[in-house]
Every structure is written in C-alpha cells, then in structure tokens.
Tab-separated table of C-alpha atoms and ligand atoms in Angstrom:
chain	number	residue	atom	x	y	z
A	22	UNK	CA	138.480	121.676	90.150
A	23	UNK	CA	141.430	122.524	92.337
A	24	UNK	CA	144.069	119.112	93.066
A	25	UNK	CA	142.968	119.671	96.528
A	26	UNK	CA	139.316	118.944	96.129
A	27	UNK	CA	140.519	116.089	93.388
A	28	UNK	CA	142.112	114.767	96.519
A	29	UNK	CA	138.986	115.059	98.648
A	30	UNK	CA	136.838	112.643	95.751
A	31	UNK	CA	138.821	109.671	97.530
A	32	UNK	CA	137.282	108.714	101.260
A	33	UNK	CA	140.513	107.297	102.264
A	34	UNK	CA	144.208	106.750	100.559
A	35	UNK	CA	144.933	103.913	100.303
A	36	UNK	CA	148.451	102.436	98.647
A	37	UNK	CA	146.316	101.832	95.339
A	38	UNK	CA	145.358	105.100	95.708
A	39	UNK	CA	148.686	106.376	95.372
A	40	UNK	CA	149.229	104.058	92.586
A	41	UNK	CA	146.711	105.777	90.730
A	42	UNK	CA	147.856	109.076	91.483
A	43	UNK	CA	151.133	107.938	89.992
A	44	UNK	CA	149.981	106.722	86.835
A	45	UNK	CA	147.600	109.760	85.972
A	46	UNK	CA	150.684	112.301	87.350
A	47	UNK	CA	148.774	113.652	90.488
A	48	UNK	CA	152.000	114.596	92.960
A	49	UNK	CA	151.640	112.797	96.442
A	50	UNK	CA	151.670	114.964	99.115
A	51	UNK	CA	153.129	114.028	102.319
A	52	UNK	CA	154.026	115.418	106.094
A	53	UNK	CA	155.677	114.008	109.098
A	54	UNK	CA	152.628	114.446	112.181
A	55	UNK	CA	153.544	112.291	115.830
A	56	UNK	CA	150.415	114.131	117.783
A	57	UNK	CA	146.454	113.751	117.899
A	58	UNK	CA	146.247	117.637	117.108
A	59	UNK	CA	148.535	118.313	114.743
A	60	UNK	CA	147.612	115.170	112.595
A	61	UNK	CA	143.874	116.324	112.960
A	62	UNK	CA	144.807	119.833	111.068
A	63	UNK	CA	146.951	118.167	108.456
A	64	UNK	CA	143.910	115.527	107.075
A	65	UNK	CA	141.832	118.030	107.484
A	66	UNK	CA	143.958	119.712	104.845
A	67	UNK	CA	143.854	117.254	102.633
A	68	UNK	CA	147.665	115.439	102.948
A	69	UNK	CA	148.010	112.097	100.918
A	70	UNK	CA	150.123	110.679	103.595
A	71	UNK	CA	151.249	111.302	107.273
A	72	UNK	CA	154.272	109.864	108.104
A	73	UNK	CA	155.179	109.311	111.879
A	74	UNK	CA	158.643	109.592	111.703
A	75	UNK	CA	161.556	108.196	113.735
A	76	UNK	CA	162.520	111.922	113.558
A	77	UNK	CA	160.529	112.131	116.274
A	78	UNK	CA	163.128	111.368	118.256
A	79	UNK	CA	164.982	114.819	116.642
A	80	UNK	CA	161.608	117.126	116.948
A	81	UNK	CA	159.934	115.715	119.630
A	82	UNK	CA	162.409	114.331	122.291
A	83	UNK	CA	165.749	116.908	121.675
A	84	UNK	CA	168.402	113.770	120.670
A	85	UNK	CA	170.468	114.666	118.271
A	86	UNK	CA	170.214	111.783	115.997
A	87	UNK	CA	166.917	109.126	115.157
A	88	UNK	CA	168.795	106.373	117.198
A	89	UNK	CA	167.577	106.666	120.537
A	90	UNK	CA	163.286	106.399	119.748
A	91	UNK	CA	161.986	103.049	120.800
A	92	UNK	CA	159.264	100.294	119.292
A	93	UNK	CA	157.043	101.491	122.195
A	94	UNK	CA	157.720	105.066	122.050
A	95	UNK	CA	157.015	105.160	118.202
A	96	UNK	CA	153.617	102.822	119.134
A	97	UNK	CA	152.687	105.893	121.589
A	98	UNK	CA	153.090	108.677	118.655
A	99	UNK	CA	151.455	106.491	116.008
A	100	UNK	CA	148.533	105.905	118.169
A	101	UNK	CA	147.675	109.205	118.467
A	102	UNK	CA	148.266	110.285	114.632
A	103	UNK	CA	145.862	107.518	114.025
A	104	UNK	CA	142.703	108.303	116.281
A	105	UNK	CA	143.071	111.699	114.552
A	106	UNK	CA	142.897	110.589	110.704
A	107	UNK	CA	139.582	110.254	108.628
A	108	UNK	CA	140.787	110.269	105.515
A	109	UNK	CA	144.751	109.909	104.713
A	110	UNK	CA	146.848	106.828	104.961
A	111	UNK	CA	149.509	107.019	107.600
A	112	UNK	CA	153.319	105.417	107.404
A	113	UNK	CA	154.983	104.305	110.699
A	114	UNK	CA	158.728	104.127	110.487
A	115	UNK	CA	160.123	100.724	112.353
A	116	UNK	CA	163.029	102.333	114.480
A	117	UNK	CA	166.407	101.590	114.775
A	118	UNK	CA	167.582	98.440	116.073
A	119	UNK	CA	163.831	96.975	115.767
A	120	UNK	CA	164.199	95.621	112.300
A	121	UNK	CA	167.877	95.153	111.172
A	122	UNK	CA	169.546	92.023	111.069
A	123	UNK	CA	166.573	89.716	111.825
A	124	UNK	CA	163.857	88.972	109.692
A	125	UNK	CA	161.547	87.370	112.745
A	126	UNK	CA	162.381	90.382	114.752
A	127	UNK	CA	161.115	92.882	112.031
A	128	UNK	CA	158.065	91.357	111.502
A	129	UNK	CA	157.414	91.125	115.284
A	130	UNK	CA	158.042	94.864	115.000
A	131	UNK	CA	155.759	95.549	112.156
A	132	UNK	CA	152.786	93.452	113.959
A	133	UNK	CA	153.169	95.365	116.905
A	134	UNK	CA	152.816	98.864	115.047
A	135	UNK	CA	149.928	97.848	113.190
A	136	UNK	CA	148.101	96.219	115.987
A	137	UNK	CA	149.089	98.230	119.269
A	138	UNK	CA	148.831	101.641	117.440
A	139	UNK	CA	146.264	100.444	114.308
A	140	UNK	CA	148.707	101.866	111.495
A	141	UNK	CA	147.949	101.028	108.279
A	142	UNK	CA	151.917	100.897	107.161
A	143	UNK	CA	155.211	100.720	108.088
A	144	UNK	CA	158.675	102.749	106.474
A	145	UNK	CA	162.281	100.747	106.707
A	146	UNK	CA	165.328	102.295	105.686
A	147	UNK	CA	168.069	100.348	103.247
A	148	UNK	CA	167.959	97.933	100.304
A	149	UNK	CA	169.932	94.863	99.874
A	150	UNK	CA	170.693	94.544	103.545
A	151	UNK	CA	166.995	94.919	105.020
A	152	UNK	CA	165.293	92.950	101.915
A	153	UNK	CA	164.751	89.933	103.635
A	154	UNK	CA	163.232	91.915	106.430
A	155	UNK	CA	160.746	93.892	104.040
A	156	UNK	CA	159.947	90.649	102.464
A	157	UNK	CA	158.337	88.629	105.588
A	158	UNK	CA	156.871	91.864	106.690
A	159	UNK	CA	154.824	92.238	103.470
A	160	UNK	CA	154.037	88.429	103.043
A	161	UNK	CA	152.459	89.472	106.327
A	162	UNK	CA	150.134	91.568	104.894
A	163	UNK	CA	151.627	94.579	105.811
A	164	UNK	CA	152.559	97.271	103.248
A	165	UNK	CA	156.001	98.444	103.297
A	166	UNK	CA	157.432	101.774	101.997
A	167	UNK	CA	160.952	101.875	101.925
A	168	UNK	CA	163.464	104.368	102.049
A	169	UNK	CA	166.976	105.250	100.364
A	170	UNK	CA	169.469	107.740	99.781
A	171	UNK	CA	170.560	109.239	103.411
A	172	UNK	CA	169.322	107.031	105.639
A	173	UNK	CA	169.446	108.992	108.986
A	174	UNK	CA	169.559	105.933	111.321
A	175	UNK	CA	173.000	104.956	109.187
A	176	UNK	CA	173.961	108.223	110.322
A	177	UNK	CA	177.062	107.011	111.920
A	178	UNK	CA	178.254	104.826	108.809
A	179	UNK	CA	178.270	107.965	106.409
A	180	UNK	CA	179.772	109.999	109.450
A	181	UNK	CA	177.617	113.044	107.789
A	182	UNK	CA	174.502	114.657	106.517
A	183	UNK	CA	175.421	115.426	102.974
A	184	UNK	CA	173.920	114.605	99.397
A	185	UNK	CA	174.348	110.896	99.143
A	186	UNK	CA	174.596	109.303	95.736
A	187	UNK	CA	176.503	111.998	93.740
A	188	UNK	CA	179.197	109.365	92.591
A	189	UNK	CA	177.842	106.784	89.447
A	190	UNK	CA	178.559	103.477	91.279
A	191	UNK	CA	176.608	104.668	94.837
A	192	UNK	CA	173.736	105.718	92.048
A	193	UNK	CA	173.994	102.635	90.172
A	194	UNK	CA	173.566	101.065	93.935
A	195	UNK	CA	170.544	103.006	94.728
A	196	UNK	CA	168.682	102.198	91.460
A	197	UNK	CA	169.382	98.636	91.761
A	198	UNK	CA	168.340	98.837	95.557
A	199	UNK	CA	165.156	100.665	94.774
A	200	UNK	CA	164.402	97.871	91.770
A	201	UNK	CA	165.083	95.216	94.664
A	202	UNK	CA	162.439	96.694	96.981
A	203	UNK	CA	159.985	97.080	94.302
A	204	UNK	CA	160.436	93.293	93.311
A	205	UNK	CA	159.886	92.635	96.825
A	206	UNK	CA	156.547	94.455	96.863
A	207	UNK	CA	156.796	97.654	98.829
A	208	UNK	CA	154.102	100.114	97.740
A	209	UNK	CA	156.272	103.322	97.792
A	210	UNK	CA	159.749	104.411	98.393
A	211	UNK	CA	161.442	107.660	99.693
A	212	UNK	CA	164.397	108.879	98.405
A	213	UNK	CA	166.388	111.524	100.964
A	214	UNK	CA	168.587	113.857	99.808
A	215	UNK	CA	170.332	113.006	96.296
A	216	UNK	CA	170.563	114.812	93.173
A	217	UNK	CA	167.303	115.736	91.610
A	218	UNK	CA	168.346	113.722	88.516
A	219	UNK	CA	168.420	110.912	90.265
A	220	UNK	CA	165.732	111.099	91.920
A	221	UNK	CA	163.769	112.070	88.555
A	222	UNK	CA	165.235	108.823	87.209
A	223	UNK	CA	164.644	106.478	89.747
A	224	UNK	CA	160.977	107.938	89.511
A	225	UNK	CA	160.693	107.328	85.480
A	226	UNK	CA	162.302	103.452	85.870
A	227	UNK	CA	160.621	102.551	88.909
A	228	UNK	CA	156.746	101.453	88.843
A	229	UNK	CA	155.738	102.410	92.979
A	230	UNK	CA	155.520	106.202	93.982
A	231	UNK	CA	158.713	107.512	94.597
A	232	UNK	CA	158.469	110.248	97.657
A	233	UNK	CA	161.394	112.712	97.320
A	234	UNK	CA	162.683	115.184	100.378
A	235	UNK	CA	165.725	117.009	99.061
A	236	UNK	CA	165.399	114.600	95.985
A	237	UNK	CA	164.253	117.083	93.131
A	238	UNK	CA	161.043	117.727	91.734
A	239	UNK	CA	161.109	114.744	89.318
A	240	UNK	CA	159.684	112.355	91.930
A	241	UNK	CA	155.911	111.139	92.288
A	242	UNK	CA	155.736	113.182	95.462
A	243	UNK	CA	157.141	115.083	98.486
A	244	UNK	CA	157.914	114.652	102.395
A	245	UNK	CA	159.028	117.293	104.753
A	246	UNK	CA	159.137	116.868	108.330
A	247	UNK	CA	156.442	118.973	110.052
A	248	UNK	CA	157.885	121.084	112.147
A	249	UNK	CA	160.526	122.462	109.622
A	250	UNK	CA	157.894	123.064	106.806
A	251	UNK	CA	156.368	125.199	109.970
A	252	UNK	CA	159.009	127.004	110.874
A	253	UNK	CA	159.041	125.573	114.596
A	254	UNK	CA	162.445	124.324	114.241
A	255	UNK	CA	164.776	127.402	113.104
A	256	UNK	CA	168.227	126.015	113.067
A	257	UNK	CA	167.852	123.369	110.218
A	258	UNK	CA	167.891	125.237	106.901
A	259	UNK	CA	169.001	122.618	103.996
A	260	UNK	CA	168.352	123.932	100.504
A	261	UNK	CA	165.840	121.294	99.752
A	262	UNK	CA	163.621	122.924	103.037
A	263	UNK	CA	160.666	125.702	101.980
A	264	UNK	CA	159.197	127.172	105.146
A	265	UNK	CA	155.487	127.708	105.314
A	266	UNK	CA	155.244	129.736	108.351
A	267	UNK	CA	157.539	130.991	111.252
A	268	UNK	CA	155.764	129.355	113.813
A	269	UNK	CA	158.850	129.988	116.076
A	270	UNK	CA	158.845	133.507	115.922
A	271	UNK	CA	154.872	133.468	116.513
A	272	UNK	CA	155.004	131.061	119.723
A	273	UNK	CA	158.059	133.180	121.042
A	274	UNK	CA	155.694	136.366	120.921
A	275	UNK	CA	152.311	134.682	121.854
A	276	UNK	CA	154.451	133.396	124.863
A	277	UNK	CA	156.014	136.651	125.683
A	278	UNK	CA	152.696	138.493	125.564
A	279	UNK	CA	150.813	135.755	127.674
A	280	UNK	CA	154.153	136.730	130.330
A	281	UNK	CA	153.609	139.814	130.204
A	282	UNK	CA	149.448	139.878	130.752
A	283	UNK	CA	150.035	137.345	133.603
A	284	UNK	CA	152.640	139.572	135.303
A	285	UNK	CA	150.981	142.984	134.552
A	286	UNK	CA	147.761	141.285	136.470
A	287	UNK	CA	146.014	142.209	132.982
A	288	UNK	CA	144.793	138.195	132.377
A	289	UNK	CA	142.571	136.793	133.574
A	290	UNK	CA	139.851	139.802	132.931
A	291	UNK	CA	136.406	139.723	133.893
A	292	UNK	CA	135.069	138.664	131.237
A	293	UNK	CA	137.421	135.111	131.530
A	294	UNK	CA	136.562	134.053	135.448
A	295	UNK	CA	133.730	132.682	136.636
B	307	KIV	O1	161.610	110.236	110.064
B	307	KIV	C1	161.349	111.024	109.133
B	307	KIV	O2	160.884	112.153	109.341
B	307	KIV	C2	161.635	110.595	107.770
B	307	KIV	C3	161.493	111.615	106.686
B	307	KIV	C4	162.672	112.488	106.677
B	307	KIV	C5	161.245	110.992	105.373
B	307	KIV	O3	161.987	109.489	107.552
C-alpha cells in the first residue's frame, strides 16, 4: 500500500495524527493553499497539512515582504481554505503585528482565526520572545505550531534572506528555542532555512513534528509555498525549492492562445453559444 493511500486510512489529521506519523517515521506532507479551489485540489491529493500562509501577502497581494497582510485579510483567505477541506488539518499563520508583544492581544488574534474563519490552528514565528504569547493561546485550547530559523516577518532585523543558524551559538539558540516551545505545548514546529544538520538534529531531540522548508531532509516533514512548488512564481529559485510544474509558462500560453482565438473571431464557435 502506497504512503498516499496510508494517508487516506485517517478521515481527518488531526495534531495527534501527526504525532503518530512521527513516531512510526511517516514524513508529513505539507503546502501553503489561501483559495477555495486550490485548497480543494490539494486535500483531494492527500496533503497532511495546508498552511495559509502570511506569504500570502508575497503570492497573493505583490508586497514584497509578509508585513503588510492583516488579521482580517488572513481571516478572508483562511475561510476559504477551510470550506474547501474534508480531510487535512489546516495552520493559519497570526500576522505581523497581531501577536507580538502582547499576550492578550495574541490570543484575541488566535480566537478570531479560529472562530471568524473556523481554522483548526494557528503558526507564530519566534521563541523566547513570543513564548508567553504561544502559552495563553494554547491554554486557550488552541493548538499552536511554531516557527524558527528565518522568520520572514523579522525580515528587517536580519536585513536578509540567507541560511540562518550556521554559527554554534545562533544554533545553540534555536535548539533551546525549539525545546522552549515544545515545553510550552505547541504541536509542531517549522524550521526555515538552516543547515540540514540542524534541522536533522533539532528533529532527533525534539518530541513534536518538526516541518522543514530549506531545512534538510532530516526533519519529520516538509512545507513549500504553493505557488513555487507550481512553478507560478518564476523568479524565486532557492536551492531548497523543487518545482513540480511550470505553471507559468502554461498560463502564459493558455492566455496567449485564448488572445489569439478571441481576436482571430475563432472563439466562441458554434458549438459554445446558445
Ligand atoms: O507563510 C508561509 O508560507 C510560511 C512558510 C514559508 C512556512 O510560513
């Protein structure tokens, strides 16, 4: 029996779920989705987990960085990942400027996510500095995944996108941060963009499914944001990215042809009036 149709025994993931797939060794499979359509394909595929991503802000709105998206704007996207989803457990990030600094504040976010979009979880970025935050949030009831390494809405702070954690004492700080947030009780954590030992080590002392993107093949699982696994974006080509498909190429021509039959007086035919 294939891992996909493993997958399919469970009716829904849940974060014991993942647990489980932990513990036996099943990798977690996991894809950024912030639309009804898209998110319908990918459970229908069989993903573990759909993350709606702050990045969402890159992909879907043109900024530049993940600090512009709003509480309400990342309620809209999650909403409509979640009326598509039968079967996989979705992640909502808490943007920036909705969570730091205030305990009250990120809890008020959190409640909002899961009741005005009916998420099942919520992602944070940071360790030390957000643990009081992640620790209301989940005495809440709401499960918390939280996130480490290059932490894009810090983007500003590290003044670039580049490996993070190369040097022993930001390591050391990143395996004591992700021990923090497993005391605390998140179920998972992601680890962006540090050396695949690192990641492979975090993953062997660390209990909770760690989710890698750029962060080796030692982890309990893997993220990549949607539309670069899919070739839509075709600009953004880090090492740790495999493309699935060139969707850009295959809009562009679809596009140009549909032109071209418009112009040419060739669509609509006959056969497609009424
Ligand atoms: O917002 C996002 O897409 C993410 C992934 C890169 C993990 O946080």
């Amino acid at each position: 029996m294939s891992v996909h149709k493993e997958n399919k025994e469970f009716k829904k993931i849940t974060t014991n779920v993942l647990l489980a797939m932990k513990q036996r060794g099943e990798k977690i499979s996991m894809l950024t989705a912030y639309d009804f359509s898209m998110a319908t394909i990918l459970d229908d595929a069989g993903i573990d987990i759909l993350l709606v991503g702050d990045s969402a802000s890159n992909v879907m709105a043109g900024h530049e960085t993940t600090l512009p998206i709003t509480l309400d704007q990342m309620i809209y996207h999650a909403a409509s990942v979640i009326r598509a989803v039968k079967r996989c457990l979705v992640v909502v990030d808490l943007p920036f400027g909705s969570y730091q600094g205030n305990s009250k504040e990120a809890l008020n976010s959190a409640i909002r996510i899961m009741k005005e979009a009916g998420a099942h979880s919520i992602k944070l970025e940071g360790g030390e500095e957000v643990i009081d935050s992640v620790k209301r949030i989940i005495s809440a009831g709401v499960p918390v995944m939280g996130h480490l390494g290059l932490t894009p809405q810090s983007i500003y702070k590290f003044g670039t996108y580049t490996v993070r954690a190369k040097e022993e004492a930001e390591a050391d700080q990143l395996i004591a941060n992700a021990k923090l947030l497993e005391g605390a009780g998140c179920f998972a954590i992601v680890l962006e963009k540090i050396p695949a030992a690192l990641g492979q080590r975090v993953a062997e002392e660390i209990k909770i499914p760690i989710i890698g993107i750029g962060a080796g093949g030692g982890v309990d699982g893997q993220v990549l944001v949607m539309h670069d696994m899919l070739g839509i974006t075709k600009e953004f080509s880090p090492r740790f990215l495999r493309r699935y498909l060139n969707l850009y190429e295959e809009i562009l021509d679809a596009t140009k042809k549909y032109i071209t039959d418009v112009k040419s007086k060739d669509f609509p035919n006959e056969n497609e009036q009424y």
